[in-house]
Every structure is written in C-alpha cells, then in structure tokens.
mmCIF file of C-alpha atoms in Angstrom:
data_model
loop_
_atom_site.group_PDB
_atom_site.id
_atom_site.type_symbol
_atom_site.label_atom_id
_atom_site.label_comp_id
_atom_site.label_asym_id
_atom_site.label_seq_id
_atom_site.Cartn_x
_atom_site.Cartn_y
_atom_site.Cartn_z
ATOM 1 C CA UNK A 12 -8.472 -14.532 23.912
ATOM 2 C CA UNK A 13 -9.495 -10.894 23.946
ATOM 3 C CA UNK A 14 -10.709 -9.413 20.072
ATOM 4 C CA UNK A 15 -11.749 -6.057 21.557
ATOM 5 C CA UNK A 16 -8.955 -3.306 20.009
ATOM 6 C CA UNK A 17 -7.245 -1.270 22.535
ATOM 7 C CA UNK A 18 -8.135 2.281 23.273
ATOM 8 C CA UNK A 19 -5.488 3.328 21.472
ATOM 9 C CA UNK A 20 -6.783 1.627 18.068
ATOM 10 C CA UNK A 21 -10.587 2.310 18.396
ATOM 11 C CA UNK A 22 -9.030 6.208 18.974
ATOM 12 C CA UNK A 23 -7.049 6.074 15.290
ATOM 13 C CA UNK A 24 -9.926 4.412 13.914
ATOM 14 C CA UNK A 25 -12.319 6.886 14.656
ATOM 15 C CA UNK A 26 -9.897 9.786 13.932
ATOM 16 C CA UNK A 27 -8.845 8.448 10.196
ATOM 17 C CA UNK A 28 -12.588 7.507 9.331
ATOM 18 C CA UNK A 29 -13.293 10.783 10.251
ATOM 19 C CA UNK A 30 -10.584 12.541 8.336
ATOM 20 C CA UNK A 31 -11.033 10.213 5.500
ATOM 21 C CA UNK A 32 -14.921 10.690 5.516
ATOM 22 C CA UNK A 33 -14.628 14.879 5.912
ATOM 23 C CA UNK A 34 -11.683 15.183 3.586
ATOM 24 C CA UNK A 35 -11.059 12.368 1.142
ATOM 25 C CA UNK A 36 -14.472 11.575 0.211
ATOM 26 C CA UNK A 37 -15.235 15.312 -1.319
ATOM 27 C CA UNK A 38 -12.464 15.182 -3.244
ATOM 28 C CA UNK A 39 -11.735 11.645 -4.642
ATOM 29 C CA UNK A 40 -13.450 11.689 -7.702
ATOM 30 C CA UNK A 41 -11.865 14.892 -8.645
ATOM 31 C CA UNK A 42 -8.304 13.965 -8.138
ATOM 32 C CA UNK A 43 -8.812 10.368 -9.693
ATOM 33 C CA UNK A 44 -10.315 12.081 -12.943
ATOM 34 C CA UNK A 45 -7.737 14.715 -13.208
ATOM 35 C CA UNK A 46 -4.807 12.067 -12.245
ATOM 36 C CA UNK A 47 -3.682 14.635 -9.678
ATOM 37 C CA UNK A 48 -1.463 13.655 -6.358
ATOM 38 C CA UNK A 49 -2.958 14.916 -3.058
ATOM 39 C CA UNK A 50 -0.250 17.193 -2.244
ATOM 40 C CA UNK A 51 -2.903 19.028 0.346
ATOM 41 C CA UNK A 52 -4.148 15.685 1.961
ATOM 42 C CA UNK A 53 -0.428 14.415 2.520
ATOM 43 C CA UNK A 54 0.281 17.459 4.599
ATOM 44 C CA UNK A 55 -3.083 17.223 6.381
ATOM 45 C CA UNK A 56 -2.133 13.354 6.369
ATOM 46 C CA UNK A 57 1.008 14.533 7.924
ATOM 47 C CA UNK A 58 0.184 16.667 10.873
ATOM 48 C CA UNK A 59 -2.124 13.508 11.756
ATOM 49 C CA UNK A 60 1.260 11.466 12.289
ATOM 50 C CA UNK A 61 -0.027 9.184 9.865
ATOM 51 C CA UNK A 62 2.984 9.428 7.378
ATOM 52 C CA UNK A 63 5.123 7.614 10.105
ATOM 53 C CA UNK A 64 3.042 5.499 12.377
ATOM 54 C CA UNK A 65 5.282 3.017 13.478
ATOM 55 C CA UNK A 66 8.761 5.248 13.688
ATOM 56 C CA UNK A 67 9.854 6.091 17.191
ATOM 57 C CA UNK A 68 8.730 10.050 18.242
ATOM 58 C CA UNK A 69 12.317 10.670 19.056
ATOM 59 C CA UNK A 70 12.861 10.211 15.050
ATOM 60 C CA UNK A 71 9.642 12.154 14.394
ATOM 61 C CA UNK A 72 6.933 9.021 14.306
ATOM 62 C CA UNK A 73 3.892 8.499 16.022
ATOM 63 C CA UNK A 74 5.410 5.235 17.712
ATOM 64 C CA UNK A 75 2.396 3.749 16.797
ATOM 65 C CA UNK A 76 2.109 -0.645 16.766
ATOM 66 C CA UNK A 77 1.197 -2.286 13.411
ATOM 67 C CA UNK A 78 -1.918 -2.776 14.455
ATOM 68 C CA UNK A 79 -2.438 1.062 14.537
ATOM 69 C CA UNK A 80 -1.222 1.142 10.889
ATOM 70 C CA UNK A 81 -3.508 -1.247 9.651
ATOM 71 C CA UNK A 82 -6.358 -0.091 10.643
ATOM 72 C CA UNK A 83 -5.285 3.380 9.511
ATOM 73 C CA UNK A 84 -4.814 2.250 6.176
ATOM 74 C CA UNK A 85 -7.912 0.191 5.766
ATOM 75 C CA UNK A 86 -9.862 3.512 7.245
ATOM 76 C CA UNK A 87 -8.113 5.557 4.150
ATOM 77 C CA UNK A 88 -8.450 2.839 1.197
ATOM 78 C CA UNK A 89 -12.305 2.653 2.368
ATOM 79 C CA UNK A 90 -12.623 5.807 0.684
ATOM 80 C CA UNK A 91 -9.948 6.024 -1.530
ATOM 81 C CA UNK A 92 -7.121 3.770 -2.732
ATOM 82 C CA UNK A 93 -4.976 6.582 -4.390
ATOM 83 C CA UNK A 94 -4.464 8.451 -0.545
ATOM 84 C CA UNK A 95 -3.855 5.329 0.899
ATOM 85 C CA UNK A 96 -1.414 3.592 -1.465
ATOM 86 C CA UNK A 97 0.610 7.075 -0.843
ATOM 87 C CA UNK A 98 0.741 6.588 2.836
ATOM 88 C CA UNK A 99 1.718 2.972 2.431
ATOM 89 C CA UNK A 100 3.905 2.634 0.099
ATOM 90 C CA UNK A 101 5.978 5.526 1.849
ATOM 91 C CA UNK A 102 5.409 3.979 4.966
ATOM 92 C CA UNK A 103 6.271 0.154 4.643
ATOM 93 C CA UNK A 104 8.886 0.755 1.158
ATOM 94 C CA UNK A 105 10.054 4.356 1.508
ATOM 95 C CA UNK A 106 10.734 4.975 5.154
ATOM 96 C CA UNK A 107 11.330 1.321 6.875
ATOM 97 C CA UNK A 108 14.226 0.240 5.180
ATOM 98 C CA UNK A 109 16.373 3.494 6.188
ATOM 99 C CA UNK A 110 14.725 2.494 9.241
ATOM 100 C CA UNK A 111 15.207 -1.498 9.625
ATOM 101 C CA UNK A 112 18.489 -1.050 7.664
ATOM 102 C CA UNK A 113 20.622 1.977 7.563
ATOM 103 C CA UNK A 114 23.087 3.610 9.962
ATOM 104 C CA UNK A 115 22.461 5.367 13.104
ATOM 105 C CA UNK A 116 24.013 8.671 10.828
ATOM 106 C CA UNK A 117 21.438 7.504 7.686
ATOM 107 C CA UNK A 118 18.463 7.643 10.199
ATOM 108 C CA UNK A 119 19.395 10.258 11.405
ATOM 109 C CA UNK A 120 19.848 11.987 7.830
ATOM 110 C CA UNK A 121 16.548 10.944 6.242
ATOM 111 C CA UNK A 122 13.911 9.154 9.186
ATOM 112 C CA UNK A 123 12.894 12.710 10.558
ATOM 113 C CA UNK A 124 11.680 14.324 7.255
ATOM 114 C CA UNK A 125 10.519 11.162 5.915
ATOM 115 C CA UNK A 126 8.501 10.241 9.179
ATOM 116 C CA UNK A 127 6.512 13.487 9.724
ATOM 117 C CA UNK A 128 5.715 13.646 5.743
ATOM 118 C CA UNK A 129 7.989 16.359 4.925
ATOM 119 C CA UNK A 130 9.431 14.329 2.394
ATOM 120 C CA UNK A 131 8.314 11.314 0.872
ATOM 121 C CA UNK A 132 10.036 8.356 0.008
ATOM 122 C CA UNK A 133 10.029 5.016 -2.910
ATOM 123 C CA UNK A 134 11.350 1.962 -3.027
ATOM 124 C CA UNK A 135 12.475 0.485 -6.530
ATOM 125 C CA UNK A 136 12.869 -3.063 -6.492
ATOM 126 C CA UNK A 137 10.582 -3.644 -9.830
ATOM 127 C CA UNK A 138 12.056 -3.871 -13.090
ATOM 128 C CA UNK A 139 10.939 -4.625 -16.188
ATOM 129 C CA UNK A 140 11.995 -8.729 -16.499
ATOM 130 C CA UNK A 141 12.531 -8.719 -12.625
ATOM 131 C CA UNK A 142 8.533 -8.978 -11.140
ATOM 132 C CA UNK A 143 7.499 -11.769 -9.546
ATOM 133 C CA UNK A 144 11.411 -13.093 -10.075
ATOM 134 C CA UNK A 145 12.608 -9.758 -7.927
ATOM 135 C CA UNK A 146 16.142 -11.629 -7.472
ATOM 136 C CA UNK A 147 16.838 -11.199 -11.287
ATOM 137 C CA UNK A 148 17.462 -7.399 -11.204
ATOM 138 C CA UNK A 149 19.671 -6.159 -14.026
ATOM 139 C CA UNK A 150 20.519 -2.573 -12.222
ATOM 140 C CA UNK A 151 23.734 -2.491 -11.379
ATOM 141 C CA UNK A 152 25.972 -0.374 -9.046
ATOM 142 C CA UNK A 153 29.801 -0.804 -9.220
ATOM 143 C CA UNK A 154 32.195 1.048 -6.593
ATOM 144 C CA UNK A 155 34.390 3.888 -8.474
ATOM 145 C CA UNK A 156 36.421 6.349 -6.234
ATOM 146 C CA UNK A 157 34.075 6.139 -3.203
ATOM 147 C CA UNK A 158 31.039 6.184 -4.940
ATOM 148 C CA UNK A 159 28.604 4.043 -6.445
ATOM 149 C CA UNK A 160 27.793 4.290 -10.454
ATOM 150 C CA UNK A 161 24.122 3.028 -11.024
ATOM 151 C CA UNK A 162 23.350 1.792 -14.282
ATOM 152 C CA UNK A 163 20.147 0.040 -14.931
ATOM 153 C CA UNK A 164 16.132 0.938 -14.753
ATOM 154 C CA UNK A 165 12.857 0.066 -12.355
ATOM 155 C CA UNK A 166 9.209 0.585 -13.575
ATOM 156 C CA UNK A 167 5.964 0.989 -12.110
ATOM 157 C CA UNK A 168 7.872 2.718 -8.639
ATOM 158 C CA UNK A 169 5.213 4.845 -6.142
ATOM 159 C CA UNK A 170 5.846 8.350 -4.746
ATOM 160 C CA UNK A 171 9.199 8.441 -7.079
ATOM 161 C CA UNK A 172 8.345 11.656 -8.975
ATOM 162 C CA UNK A 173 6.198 13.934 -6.741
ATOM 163 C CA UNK A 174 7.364 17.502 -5.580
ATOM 164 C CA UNK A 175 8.403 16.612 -2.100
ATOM 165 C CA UNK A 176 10.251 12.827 -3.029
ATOM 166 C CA UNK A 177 13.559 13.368 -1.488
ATOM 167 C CA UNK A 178 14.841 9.394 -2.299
ATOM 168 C CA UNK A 179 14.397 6.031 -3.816
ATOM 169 C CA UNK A 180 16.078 2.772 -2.399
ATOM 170 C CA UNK A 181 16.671 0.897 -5.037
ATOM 171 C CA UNK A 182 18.174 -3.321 -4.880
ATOM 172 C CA UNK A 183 21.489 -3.489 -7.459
ATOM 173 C CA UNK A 184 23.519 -5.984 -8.626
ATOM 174 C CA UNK A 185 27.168 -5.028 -6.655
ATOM 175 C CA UNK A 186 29.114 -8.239 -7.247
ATOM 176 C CA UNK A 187 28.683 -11.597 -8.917
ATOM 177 C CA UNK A 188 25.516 -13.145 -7.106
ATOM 178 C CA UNK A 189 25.878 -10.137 -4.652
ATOM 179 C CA UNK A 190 22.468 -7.826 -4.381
ATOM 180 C CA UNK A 191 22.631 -4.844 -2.069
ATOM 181 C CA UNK A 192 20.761 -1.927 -1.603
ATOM 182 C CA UNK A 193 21.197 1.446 -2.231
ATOM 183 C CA UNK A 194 19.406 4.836 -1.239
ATOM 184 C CA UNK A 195 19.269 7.174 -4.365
ATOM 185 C CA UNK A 196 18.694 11.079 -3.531
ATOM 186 C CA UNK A 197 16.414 12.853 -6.108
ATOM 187 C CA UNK A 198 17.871 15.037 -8.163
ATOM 188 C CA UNK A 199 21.272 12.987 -8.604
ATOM 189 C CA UNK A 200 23.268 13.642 -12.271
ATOM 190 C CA UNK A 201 22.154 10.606 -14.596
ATOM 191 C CA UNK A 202 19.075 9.856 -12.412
ATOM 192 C CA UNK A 203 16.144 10.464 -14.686
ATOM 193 C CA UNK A 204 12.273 9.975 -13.870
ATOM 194 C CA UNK A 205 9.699 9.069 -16.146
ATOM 195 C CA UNK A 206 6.373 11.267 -16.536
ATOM 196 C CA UNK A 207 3.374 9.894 -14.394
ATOM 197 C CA UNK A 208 2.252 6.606 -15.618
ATOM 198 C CA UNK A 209 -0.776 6.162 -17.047
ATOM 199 C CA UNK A 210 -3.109 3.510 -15.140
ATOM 200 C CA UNK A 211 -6.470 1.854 -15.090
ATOM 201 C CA UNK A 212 -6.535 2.890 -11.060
ATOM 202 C CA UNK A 213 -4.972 4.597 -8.548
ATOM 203 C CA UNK A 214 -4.704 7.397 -10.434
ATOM 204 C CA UNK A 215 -4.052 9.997 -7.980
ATOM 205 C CA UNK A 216 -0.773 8.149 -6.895
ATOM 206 C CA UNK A 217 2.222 8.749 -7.900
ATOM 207 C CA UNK A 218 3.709 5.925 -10.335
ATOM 208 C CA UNK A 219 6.674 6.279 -12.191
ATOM 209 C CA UNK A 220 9.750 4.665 -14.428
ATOM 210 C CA UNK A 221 13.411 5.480 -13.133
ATOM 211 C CA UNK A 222 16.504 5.144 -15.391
ATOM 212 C CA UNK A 223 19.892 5.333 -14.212
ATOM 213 C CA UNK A 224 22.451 6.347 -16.350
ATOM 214 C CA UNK A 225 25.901 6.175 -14.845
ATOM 215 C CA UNK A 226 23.878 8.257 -11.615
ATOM 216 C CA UNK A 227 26.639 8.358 -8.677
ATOM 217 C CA UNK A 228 26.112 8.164 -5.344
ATOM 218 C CA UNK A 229 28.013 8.315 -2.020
ATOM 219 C CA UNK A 230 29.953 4.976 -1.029
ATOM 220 C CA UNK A 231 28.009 5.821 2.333
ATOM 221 C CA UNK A 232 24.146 5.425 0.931
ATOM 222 C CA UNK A 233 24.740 1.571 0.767
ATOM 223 C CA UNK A 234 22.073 0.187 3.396
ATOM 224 C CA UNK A 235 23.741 -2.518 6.038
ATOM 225 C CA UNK A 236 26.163 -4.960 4.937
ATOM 226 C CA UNK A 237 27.126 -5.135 0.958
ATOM 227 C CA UNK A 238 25.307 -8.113 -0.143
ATOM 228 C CA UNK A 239 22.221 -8.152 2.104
ATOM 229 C CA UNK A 240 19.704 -6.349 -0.384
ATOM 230 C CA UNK A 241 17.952 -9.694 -1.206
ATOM 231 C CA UNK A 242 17.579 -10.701 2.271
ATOM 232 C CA UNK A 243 16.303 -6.953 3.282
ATOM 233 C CA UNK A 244 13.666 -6.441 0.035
ATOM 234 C CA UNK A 245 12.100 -9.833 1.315
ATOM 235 C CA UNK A 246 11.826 -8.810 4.912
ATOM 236 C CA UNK A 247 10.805 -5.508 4.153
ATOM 237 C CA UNK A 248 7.792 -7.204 1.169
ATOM 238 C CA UNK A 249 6.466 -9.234 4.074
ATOM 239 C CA UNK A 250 5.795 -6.034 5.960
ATOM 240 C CA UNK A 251 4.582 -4.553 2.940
ATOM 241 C CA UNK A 252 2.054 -7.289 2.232
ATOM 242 C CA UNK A 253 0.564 -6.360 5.715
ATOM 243 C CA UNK A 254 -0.163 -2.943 4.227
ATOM 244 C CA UNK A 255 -2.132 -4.096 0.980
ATOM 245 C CA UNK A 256 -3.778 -6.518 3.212
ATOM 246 C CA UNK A 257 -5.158 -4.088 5.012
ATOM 247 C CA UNK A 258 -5.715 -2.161 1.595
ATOM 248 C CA UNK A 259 -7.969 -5.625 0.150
ATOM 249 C CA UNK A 260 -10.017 -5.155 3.550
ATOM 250 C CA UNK A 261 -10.780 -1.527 3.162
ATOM 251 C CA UNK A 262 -11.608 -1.457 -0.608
ATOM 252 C CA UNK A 263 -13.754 -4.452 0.436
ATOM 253 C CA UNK A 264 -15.605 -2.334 3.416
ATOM 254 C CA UNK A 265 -15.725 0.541 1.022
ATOM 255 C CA UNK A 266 -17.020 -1.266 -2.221
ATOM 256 C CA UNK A 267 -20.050 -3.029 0.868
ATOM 257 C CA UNK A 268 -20.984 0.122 2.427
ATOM 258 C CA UNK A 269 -21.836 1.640 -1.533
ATOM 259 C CA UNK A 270 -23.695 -1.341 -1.801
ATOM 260 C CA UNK A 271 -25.385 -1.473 1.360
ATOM 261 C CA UNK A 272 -26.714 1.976 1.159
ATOM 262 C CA UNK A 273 -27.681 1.987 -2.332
ATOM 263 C CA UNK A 274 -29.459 -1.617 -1.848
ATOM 264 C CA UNK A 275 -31.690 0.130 0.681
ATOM 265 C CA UNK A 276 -32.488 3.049 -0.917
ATOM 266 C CA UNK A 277 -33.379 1.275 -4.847
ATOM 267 C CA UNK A 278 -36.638 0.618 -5.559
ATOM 268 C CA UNK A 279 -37.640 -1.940 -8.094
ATOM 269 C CA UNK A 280 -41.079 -3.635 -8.427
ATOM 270 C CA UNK A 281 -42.414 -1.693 -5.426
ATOM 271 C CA UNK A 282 -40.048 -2.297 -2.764
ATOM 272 C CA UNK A 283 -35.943 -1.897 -1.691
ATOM 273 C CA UNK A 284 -34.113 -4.054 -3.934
ATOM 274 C CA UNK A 285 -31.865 -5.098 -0.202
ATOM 275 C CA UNK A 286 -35.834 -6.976 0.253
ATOM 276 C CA UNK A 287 -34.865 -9.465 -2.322
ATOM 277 C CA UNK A 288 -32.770 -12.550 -1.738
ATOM 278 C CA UNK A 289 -30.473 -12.637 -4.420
ATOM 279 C CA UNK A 290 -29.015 -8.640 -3.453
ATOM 280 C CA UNK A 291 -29.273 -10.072 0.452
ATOM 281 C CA UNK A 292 -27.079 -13.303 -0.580
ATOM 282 C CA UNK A 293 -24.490 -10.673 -1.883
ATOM 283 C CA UNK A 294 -24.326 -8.358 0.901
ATOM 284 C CA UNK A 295 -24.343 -11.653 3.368
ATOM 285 C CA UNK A 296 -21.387 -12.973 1.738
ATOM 286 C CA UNK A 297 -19.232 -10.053 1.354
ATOM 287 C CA UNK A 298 -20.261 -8.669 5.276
ATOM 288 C CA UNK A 299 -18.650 -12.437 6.469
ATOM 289 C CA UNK A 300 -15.960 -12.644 4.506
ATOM 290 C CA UNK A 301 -14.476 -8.930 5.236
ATOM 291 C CA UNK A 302 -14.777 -9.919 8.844
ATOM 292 C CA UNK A 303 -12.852 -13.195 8.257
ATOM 293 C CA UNK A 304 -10.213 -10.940 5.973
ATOM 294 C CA UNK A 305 -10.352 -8.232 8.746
ATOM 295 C CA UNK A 306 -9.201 -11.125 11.040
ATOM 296 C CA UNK A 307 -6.566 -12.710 9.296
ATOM 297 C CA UNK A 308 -5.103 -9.247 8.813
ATOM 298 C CA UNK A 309 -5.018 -8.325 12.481
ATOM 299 C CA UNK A 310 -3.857 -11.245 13.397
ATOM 300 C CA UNK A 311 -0.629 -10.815 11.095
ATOM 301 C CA UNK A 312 -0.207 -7.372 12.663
ATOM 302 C CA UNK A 313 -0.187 -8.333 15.973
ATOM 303 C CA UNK A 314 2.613 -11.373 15.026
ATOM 304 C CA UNK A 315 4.616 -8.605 13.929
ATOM 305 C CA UNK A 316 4.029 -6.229 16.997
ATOM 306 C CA UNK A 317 5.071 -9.525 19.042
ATOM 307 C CA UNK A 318 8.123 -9.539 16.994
ATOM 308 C CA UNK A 319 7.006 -13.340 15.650
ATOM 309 C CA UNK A 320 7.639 -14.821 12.274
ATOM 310 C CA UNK A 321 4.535 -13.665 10.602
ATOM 311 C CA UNK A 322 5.240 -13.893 7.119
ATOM 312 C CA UNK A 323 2.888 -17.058 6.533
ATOM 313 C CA UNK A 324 -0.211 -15.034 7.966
ATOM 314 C CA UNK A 325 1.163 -12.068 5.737
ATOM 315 C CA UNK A 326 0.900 -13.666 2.556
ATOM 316 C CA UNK A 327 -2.671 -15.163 3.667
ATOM 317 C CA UNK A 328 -3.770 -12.203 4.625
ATOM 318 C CA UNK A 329 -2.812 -10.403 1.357
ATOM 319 C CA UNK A 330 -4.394 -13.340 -0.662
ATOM 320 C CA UNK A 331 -7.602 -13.505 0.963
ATOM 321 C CA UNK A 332 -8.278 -9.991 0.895
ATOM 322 C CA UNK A 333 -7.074 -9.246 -2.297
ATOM 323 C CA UNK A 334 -9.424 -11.996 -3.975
ATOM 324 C CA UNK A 335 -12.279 -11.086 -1.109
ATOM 325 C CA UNK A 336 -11.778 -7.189 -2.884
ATOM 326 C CA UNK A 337 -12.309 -8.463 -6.560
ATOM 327 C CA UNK A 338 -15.127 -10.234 -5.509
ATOM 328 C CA UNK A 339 -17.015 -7.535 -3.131
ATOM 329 C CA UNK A 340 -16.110 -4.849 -6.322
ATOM 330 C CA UNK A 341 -17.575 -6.824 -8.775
ATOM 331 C CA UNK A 342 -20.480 -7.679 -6.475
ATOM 332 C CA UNK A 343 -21.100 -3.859 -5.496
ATOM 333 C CA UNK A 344 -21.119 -2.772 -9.156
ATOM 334 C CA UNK A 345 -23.617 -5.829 -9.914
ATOM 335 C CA UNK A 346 -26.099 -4.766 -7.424
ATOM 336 C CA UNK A 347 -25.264 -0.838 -8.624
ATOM 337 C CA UNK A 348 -26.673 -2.682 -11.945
ATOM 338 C CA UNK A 349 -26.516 0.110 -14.805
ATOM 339 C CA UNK A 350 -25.742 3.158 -12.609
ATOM 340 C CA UNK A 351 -22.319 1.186 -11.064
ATOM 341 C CA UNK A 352 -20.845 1.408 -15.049
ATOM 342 C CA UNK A 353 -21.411 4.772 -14.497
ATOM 343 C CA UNK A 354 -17.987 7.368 -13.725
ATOM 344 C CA UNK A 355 -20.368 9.893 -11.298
ATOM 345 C CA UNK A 356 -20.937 6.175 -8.988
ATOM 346 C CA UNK A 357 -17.944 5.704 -6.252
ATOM 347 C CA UNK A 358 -18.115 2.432 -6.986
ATOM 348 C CA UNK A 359 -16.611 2.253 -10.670
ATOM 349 C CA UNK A 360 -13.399 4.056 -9.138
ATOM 350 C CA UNK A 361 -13.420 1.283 -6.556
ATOM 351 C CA UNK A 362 -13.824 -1.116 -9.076
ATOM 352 C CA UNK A 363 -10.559 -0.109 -11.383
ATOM 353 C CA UNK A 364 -8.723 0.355 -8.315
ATOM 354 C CA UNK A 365 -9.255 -3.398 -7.040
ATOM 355 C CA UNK A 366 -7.442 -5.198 -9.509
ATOM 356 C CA UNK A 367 -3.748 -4.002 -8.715
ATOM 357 C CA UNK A 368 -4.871 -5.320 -5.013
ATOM 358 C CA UNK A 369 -4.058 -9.661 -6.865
ATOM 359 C CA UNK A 370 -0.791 -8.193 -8.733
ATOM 360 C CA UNK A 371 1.206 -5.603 -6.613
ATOM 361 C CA UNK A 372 3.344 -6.400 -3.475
ATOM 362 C CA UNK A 373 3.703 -10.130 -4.805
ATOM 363 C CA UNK A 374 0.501 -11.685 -7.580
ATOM 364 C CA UNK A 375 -1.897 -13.994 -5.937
ATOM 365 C CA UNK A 376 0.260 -16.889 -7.522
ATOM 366 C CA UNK A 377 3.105 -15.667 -5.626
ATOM 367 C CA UNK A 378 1.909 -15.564 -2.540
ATOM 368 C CA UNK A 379 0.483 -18.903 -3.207
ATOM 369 C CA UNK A 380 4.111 -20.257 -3.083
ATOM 370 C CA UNK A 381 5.142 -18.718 -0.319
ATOM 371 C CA UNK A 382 2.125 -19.912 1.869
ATOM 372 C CA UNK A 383 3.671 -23.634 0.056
ATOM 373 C CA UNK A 384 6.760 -23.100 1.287
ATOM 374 C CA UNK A 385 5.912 -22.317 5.007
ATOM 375 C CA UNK A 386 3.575 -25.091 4.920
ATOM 376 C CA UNK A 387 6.915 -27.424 4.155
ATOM 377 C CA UNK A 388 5.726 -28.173 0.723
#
C-alpha cells in the first residue's frame, strides 16, 4: 500500500489552496453577508479547469481522476463553503448526468459550456414531500406532439437561478411507476424560478424553488432510456456524496486551522490557552479524526477512479465527515469562546455553514440505511 498522492494531486492541491487562500479568503465574509454569488471567482474558478475536473479535454474538462476533485473541493470548502458548494453541485449534479447519461448529440450540445464554466448547471430532484423519499416525486412530464409538458415543482435546487445557468435536469413522473429524467433549458415558457432563498449558510450560493407550469420541452432532452431516471439520480447521489464528503473534511480542516491559530495566539492567566489540556484535548481529537475522515474519503475516490462499486464507502465517508464537521465547528467556536459568537470571526460563518453538511445529498439517517443495506441487513 502506497498513501503518498501522486504528483498530479499534491500539484492541484497546492494550486487550489493557493487560489482559495489569495482569492476566497479576502472576500468570503463579504459575499456571505451580502448573500451575493461569486460570479468573478467562478470565472477565475473556470480558467483553473476546476468547473469540469473529471470531463474529458476533448469535451472541454480537465480529465482530471476523482481523486483530483476531492481534494479540490476540500481545498475550496476550507475557506469557504458557498464557492465550493457552486463548483460541486455543478460538477457532480449539473454536468455528470448529461455526461453519464445523455446522447453523443446532448454532450455534445451542453458538456463543452458546462465543463469550462461558461455555463452552469442544477439538478432538481428535491421536492417539497419528495426528500429523503426522492422516488415519490409529484413532477410530472407527459409526451404531447414531440414534446414534453412539465407540470410539477422542486425546492431548495443549487446554481438554478444565477446569470450564466443555462439548464436544470430535473427526475418526472412519465408513466405509471415510470421516473425519467429530463434536461430543462432556462428560460423555457411556463418555467418559473423562485428569488434566492433565504438560508442560515451558504449564503453566497445559489439556492432556489422551480415551478413548472405546463413548461415544454423537446421530446429529445429526455436523458437515456424513458424510465431510467430513478436508477440514474441514485448513481449520480452516490457520486455526489463523494463531493460533500470531501466538503465535511474541508469545513473540518478549515473550522481546526481557526482554532489552531487562535489557540496559540490567546492568552489567558499568563500563558497560550493551546498550553492547557482541555483546548489540547480538542485540537487532538479533531486533528485525528479529519485524518481518519480524509481517509475514508480518498479511499471512496479512488473505488470510483477504479471503476469499483463504491457506494458503501460513499455513504461512510459522507457520514463520518459530516458528523466529524459538526463536531470540529462547534469545538472551534468553543475554544473561540466569546469572540467565535462573533460575525467579524471566520469561524461563526463556518459554523452556520456546517449543519446542511448531516441534511443535504442524503440526512445522516439516510445514509445510515444505505450503509444497512450494503452490509446485508
């Protein structure tokens, strides 16, 4: 067994800290208290090849492994969740089912903008009874003169509303116990999006509610066989869950080094408060656990590069790190004491932008039964 990365990876590592470091970190306070989307850092983000890592070059992508990704989007959530949550959510929902799905002719129609961040893209499988039950989506889309009429609704959607969203695939009810899914095009007669959503974090992403009103759309934007949209959505969440695993890691790194830093540099009854065993018990635990999290996350990266069933590790890896990130935010802020409630200390940003790390891309209770399942119980 060999845990050093490859050249490749330490080289992506180094460039997003940088980037993330130099241009996130000056500005991530400002855009989550104005609740603005980082229009300027997606473009930046873009010309990095970050916006699609693991898409073939000849379709505009880096051609990057999973591995690659991961670690890109643990670099980017260590400084801020809102930049990162834009990168993956068009990466691993927006981009990879055209990709995993659709025609040679849809690729070639939407993979090129959406992989070198032209465009961005959503993916609306949430709706409002039809969360952790995905499969019980009311939208439906019924075939009328070669064109599908979408009728139906999906809340709490990312990168849906911005300036450059070009699409949303959405999962529909075609036919009795029949789920497909269908790519939307912004703009579309009777497709109507919601103003931002108001949230306790992320609030420089992009969230949104979509309605669909008799919208029609071209017979041809179905993705693969009529039918398979259940069957794609859960491929395409086991990806995802790789994504906001890596997310729980890097909000976990992020909320240690705040604590790290400002442990050495308190003072309280005459010396560092890192000199006192209770802050040192803290930092201990959260320093071995992100390394176990950081593991378990790799590891279901590399299944996937090796093209092996790695939605067990998937779902462990999101649940780890997602409880590991509640815990290391809450213990940041405590040793922060006083100053950590304050808005002007990273830290409270990474603290409201934890929690939707246990609910989004499957709940911690969800992913408990699907680690039941695998295990055969």
């Amino acid at each position: 067994m060999n845990f050093d990365l490859e050249q490749e990876h330490e080289l992506i590592r180094d460039t997003v800290r940088q980037f993330a470091l130099e241009k996130v970190a000056p500005v991530a306070e400002e855009l989550d208290r104005e609740k603005r989307f980082p229009y300027e850092l997606v473009a930046e983000l873009a010309e990095l090849g970050l916006m699609g890592m693991t898409i073939p070059e000849e379709y505009g992508g880096a051609g990057a492994d999973t591995v690659s990704y991961a670690i890109a989007i643990e670099e980017l959530t260590r400084i801020d969740s809102s930049v990162a949550i834009t990168v993956a959510a068009h990466h691993s929902l927006g981009t990879l089912p055209i990709w995993y799905f659709g025609s040679e002719e849809q690729k070639r129609e939407w993979i090129p903008d959406l992989a070198t961040g032209k465009k961005l893209a959503a993916f609306g499988l949430t709706e409002a009874n039809a969360g952790s039950d995905a499969g019980a989506t009311r939208t439906t889309a019924k075939l009328e003169d070669g064109e599908w009429v979408v009728d139906g609704s999906k809340i709490f959607i990312t990168n849906a509303g911005t300036d450059i969203t070009a699409c949303v695939t959405i999962t529909a009810v075609t036919g009795d116990g029949e789920i497909s899914n269908i790519v939307v095009p912004n703009g579309v007669p009777g497709y109507v999006i919601s103003e931002p959503m108001q949230k306790l974090g992320w609030r420089a992403s992009d969230t949104r509610e979509l309605s669909f009103q008799g919208a029609r759309v071209p017979e041809g934007n179905l993705l693969g066989p009529r039918g398979e949209g259940f069957r794609q959505f859960l491929k395409i969440l086991d990806g995802g869950r790789i994504s906001v695993a890596a997310m729980g890691v890097g909000l976990a790194q992020g909320a240690y080094d705040l604590a790290f830093l400002y442990a050495k540099d308190r003072q309280q009854f005459g010396r560092p408060i890192s000199q006192f065993q209770a802050v040192q018990e803290k930092l201990v635990d959260m320093a071995t656990e992100i390394e176990a999290a950081r593991s378990l996350v790799y590891k279901a990266a590399w299944e996937k590069d090796q093209g092996r069933d790695f939605a067990q590790t998937a779902a462990m890896a999101k649940l780890f790190s997602g409880e590991l990130s509640h815990r290391a935010a809450n213990w940041s802020l405590q040793i922060h004491g006083g100053y950590g409630f304050m808005d002007e200390y990273a830290i409270s940003r990474l603290y409201r932008d934890q929690k939707i790390l246990e609910i989004g891309e499957g709940t911690n209770e969800v992913q408990r039964m699907v680690i039941a399942r695998h295990l055969g119980l």
